PDB file of C-alpha atoms in Angstrom:
ATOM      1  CA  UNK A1133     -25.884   5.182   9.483  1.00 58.00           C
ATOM      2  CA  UNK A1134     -27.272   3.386  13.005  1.00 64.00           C
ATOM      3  CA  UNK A1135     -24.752   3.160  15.553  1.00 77.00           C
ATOM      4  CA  UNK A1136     -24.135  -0.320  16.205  1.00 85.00           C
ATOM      5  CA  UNK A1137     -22.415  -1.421  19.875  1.00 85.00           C
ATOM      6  CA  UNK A1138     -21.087  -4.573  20.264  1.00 87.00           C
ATOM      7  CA  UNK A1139     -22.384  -6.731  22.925  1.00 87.00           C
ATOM      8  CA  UNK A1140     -20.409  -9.468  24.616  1.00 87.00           C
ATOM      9  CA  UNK A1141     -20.971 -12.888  23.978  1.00 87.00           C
ATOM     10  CA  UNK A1142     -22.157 -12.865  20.538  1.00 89.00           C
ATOM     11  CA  UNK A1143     -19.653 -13.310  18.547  1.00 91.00           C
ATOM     12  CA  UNK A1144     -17.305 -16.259  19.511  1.00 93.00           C
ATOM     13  CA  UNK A1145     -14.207 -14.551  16.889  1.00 92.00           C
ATOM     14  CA  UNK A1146     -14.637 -11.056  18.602  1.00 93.00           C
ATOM     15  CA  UNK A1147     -14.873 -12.840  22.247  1.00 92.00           C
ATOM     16  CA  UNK A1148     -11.456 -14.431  21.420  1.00 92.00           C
ATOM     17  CA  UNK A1149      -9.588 -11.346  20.483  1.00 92.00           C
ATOM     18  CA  UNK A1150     -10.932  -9.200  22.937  1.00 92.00           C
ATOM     19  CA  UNK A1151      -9.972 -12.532  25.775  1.00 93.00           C
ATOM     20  CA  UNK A1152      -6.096 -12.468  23.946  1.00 91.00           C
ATOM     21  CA  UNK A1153      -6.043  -8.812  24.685  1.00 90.00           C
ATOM     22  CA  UNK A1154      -7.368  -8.760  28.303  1.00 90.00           C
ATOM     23  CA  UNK A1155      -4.190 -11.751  28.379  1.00 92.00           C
ATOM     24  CA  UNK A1156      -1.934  -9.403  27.392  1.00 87.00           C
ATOM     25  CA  UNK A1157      -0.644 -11.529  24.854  1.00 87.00           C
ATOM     26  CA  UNK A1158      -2.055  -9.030  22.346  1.00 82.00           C
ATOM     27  CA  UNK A1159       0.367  -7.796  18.913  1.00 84.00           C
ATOM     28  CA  UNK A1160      -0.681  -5.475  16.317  1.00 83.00           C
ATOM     29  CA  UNK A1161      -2.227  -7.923  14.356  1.00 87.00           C
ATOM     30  CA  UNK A1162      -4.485  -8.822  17.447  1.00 89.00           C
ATOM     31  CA  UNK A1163      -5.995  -5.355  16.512  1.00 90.00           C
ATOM     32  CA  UNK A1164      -5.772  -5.382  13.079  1.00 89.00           C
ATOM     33  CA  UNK A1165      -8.193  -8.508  12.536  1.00 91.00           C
ATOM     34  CA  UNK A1166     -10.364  -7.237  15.587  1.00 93.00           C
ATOM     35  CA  UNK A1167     -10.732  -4.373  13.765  1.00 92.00           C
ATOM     36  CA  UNK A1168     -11.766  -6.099  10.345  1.00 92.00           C
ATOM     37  CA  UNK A1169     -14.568  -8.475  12.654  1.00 93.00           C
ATOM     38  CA  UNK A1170     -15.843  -5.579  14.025  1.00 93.00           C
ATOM     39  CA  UNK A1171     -16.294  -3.692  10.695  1.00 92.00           C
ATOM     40  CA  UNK A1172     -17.618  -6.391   8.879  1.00 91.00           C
ATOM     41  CA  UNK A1173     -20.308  -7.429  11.233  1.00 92.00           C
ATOM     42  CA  UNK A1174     -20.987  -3.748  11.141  1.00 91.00           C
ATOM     43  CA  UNK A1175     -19.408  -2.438  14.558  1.00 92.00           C
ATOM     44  CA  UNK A1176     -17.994   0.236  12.944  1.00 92.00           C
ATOM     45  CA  UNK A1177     -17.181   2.957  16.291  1.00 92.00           C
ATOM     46  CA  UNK A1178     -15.618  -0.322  18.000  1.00 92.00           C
ATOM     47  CA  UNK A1179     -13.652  -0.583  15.110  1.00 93.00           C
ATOM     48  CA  UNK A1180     -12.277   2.468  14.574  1.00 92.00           C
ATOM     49  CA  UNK A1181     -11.348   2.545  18.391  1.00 93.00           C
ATOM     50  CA  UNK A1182      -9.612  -1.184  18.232  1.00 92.00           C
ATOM     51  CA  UNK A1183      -7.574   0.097  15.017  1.00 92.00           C
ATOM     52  CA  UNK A1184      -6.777   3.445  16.809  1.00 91.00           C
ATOM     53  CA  UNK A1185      -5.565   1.367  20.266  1.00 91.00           C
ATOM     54  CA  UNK A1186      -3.659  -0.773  17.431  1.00 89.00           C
ATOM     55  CA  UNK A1187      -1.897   2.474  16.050  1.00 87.00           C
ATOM     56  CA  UNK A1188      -0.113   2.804  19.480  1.00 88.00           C
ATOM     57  CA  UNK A1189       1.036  -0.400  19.574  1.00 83.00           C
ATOM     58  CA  UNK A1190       2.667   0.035  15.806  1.00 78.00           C
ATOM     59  CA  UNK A1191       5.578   2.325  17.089  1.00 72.00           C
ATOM     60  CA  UNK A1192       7.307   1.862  13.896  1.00 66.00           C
ATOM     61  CA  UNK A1193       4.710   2.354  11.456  1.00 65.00           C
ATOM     62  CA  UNK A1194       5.229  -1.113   9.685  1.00 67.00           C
ATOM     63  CA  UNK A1195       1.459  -2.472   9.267  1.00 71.00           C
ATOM     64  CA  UNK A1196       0.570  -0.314   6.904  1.00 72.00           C
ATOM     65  CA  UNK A1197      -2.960  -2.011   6.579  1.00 83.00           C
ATOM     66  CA  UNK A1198      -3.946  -1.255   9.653  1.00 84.00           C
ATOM     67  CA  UNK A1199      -3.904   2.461   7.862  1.00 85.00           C
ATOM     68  CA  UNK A1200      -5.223   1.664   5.039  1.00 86.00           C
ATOM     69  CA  UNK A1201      -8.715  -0.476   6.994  1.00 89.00           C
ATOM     70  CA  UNK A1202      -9.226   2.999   8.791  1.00 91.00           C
ATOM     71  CA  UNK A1203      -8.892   4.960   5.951  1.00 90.00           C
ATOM     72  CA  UNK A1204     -11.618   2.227   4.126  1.00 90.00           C
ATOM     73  CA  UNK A1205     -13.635   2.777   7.398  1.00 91.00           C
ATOM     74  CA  UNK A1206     -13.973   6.383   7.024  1.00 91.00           C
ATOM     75  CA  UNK A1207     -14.834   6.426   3.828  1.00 90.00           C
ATOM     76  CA  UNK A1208     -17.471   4.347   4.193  1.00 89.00           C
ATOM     77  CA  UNK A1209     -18.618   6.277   7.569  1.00 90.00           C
ATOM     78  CA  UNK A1210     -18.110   9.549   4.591  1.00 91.00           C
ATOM     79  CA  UNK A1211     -15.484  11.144   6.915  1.00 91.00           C
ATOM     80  CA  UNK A1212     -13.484  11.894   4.126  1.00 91.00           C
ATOM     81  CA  UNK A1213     -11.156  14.227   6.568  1.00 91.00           C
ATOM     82  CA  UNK A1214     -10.035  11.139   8.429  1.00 90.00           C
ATOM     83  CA  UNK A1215      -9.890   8.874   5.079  1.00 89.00           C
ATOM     84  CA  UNK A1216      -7.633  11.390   3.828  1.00 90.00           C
ATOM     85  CA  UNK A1217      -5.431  11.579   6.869  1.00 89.00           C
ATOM     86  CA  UNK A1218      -4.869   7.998   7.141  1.00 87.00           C
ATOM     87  CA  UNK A1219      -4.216   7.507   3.655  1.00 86.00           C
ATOM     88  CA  UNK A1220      -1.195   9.789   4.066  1.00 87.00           C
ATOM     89  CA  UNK A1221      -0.062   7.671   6.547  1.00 85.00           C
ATOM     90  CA  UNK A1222      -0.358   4.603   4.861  1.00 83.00           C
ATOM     91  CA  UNK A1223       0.697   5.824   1.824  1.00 81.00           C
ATOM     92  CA  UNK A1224       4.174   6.960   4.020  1.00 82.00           C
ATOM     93  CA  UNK A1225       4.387   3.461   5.844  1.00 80.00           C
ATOM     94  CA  UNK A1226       4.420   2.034   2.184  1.00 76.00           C
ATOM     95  CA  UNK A1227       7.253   3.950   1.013  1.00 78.00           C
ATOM     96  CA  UNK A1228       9.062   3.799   3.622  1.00 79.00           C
ATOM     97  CA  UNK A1229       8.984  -0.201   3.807  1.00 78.00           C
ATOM     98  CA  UNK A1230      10.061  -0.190  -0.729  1.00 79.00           C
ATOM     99  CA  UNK A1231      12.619   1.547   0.804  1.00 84.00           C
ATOM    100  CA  UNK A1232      13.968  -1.150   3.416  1.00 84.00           C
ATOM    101  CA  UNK A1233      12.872  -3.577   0.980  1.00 85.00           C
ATOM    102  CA  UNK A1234      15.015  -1.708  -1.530  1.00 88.00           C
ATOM    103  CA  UNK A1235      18.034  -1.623   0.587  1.00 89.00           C
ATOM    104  CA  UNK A1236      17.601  -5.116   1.789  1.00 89.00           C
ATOM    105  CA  UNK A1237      17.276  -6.432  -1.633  1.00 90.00           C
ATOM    106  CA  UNK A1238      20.338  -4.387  -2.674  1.00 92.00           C
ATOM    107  CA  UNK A1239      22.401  -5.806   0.382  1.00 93.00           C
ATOM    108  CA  UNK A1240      21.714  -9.739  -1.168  1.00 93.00           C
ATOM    109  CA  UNK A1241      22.356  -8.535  -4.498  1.00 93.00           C
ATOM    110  CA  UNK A1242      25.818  -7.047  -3.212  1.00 94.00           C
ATOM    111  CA  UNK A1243      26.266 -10.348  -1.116  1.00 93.00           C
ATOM    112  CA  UNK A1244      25.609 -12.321  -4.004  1.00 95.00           C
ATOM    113  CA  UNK A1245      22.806 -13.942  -2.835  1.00 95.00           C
ATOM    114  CA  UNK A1246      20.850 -13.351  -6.062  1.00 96.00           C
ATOM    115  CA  UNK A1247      17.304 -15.526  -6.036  1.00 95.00           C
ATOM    116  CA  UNK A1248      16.343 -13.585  -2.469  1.00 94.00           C
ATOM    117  CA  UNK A1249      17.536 -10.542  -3.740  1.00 93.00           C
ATOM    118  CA  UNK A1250      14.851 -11.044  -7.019  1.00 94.00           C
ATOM    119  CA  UNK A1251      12.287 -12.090  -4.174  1.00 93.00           C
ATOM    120  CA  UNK A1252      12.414  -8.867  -2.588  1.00 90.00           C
ATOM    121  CA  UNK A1253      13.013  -6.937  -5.472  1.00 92.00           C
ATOM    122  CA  UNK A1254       9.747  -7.811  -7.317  1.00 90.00           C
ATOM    123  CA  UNK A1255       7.833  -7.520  -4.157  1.00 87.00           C
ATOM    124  CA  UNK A1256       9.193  -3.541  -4.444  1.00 87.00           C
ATOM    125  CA  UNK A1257       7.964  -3.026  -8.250  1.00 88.00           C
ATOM    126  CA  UNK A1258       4.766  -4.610  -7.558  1.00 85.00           C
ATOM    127  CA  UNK A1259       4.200  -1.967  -4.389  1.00 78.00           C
ATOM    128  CA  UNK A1260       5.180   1.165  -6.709  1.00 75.00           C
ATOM    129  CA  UNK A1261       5.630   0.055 -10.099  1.00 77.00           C
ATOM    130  CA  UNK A1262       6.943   3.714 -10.940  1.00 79.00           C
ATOM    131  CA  UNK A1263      10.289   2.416  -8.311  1.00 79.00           C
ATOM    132  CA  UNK A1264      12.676   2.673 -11.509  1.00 86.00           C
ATOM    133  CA  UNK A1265      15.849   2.320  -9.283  1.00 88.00           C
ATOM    134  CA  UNK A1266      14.281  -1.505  -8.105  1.00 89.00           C
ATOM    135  CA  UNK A1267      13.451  -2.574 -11.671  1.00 89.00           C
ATOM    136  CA  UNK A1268      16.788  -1.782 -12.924  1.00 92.00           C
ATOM    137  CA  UNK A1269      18.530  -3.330 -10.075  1.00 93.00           C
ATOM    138  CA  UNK A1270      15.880  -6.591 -10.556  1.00 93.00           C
ATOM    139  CA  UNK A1271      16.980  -6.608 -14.156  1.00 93.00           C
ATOM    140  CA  UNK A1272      20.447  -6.768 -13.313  1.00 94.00           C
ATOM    141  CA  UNK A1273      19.678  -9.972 -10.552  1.00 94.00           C
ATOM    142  CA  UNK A1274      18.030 -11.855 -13.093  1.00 95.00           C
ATOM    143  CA  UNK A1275      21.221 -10.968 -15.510  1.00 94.00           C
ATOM    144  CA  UNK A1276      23.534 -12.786 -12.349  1.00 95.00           C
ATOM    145  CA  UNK A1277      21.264 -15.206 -11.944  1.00 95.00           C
ATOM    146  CA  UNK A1278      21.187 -16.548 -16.030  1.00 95.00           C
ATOM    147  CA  UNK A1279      17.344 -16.297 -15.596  1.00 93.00           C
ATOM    148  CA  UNK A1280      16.702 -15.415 -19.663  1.00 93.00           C
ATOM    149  CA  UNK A1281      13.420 -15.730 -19.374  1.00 94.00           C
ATOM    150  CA  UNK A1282      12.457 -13.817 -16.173  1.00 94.00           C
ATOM    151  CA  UNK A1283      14.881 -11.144 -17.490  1.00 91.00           C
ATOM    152  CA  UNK A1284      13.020 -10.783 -20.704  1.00 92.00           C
ATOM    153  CA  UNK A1285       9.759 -10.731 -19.053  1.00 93.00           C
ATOM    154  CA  UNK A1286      10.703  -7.794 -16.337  1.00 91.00           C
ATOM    155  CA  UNK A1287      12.364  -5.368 -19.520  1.00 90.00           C
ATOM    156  CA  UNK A1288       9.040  -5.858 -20.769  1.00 90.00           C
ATOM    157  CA  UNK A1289       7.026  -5.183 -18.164  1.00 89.00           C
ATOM    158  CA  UNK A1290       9.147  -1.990 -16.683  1.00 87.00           C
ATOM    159  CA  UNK A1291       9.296  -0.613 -20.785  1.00 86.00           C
ATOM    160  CA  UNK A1292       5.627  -1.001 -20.946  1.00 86.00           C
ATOM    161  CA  UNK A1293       4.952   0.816 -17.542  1.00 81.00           C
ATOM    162  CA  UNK A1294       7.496   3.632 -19.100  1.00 81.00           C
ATOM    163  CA  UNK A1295       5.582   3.368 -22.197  1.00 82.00           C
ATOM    164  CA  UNK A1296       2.286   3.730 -20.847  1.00 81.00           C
ATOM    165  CA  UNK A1297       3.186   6.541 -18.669  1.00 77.00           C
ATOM    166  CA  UNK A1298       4.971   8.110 -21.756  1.00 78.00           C
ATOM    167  CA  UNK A1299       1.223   8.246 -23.417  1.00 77.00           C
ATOM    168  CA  UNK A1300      -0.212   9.874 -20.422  1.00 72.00           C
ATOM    169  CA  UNK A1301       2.197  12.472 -20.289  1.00 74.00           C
ATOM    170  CA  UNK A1302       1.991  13.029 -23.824  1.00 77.00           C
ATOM    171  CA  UNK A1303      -1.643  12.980 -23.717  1.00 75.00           C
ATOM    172  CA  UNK A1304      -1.764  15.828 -20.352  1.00 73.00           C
ATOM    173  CA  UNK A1305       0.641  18.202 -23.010  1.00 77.00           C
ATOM    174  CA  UNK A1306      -1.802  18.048 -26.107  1.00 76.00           C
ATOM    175  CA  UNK A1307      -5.195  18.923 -23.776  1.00 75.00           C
ATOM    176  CA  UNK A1308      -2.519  21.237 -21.412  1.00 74.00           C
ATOM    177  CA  UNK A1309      -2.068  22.598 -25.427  1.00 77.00           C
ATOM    178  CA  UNK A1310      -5.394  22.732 -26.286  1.00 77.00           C
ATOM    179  CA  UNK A1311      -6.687  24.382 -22.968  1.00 75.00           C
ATOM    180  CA  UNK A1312      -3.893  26.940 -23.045  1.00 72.00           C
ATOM    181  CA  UNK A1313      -5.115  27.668 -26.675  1.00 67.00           C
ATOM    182  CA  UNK A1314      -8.371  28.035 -25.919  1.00 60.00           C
ATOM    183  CA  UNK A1315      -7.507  30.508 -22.325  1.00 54.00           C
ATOM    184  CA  UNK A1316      -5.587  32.696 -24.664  1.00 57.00           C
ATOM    185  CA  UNK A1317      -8.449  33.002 -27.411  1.00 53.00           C
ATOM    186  CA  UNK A1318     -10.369  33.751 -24.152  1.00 51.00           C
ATOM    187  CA  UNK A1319      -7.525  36.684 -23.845  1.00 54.00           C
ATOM    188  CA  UNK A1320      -8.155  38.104 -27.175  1.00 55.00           C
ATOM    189  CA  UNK A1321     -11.619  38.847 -26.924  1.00 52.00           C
TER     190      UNK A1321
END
């Protein structure tokens, strides 16, 4: 793939975030949608070094796409080394935001404040639908809340996700079965 610099002046979106950083009046997501310009107009190195200049100014790892754009970079430049490394920090920033999203979500539920508390809970099972600890607790907010029908909908939604992942498991022990059949007919000749 051609190298492709960016030149000054012909882009009027790029101009603008490059003048607000120059201003100082820059945030993360000054660099985060710098970034995404430069990549989609194909200015992929000057993208990867706005999104890396961004990463220092995210001291507390909480835009988590700003990981996962580099790690989509990278694999598109096939530098699967640095796609891989990124995704583990995205992946991380994720988890560790369900978690304050857990907790904060917990802390209305507690406080009684029950239709935030569902807000922020269902934000959490949509991230990691395999969060079994936020479904139950969003179960038990739309219980408080007298929501019958949102209630009924989320049991059915978490049992099917158990369900499903029931089959796969089930599945992975009848080939693990099958494999470990045929390895030890593999033994015996």
């Amino acid at each position: 793939m051609k190298k492709k610099i960016y030149k000054p002046g012909s882009n009027k979106k790029i101009d603008g975030f490059l003048k607000t950083i120059e201003s100082g009046k820059d945030n993360i997501m000054t660099y985060l949608f710098l970034g995404r310009e430069y990549s989609q107009n194909g200015y992929y190195e000057d993208a990867i070094k706005i999104y890396l200049r961004g990463v220092k100014k995210d001291e507390d790892f909480s835009c988590y796409p700003l990981y996962a754009y580099l790690k989509e970079l990278y694999l598109k430049l096939k530098d699967y080394a640095n796609a891989e490394k990124w995704q583990a920090v995205e992946r991380q920033c994720i988890e560790s935001e369900n978690e304050i999203n857990y907790n904060n979500g917990l802390t209305h539920y507690e406080s009684g404040n029950y239709k935030k508390a569902a807000e922020i809970l269902r934000k959490v099972v949509d991230r990691n639908e395999f969060n079994w600890e936020s479904w139950d607790l969003l179960i038990e907010t739309y219980k408080k809340l007298n929501n019958q029908k949102k209630l009924l909908e989320t049991v059915k939604e978490r049992d099917y996700i158990r369900l499903e992942l029931d089959k796969d498991k089930q599945q992975f022990m009848y080939l693990k079965e099958i494999l470990d059949g045929v390895d030890n007919a593999d033994d015996e000749d």
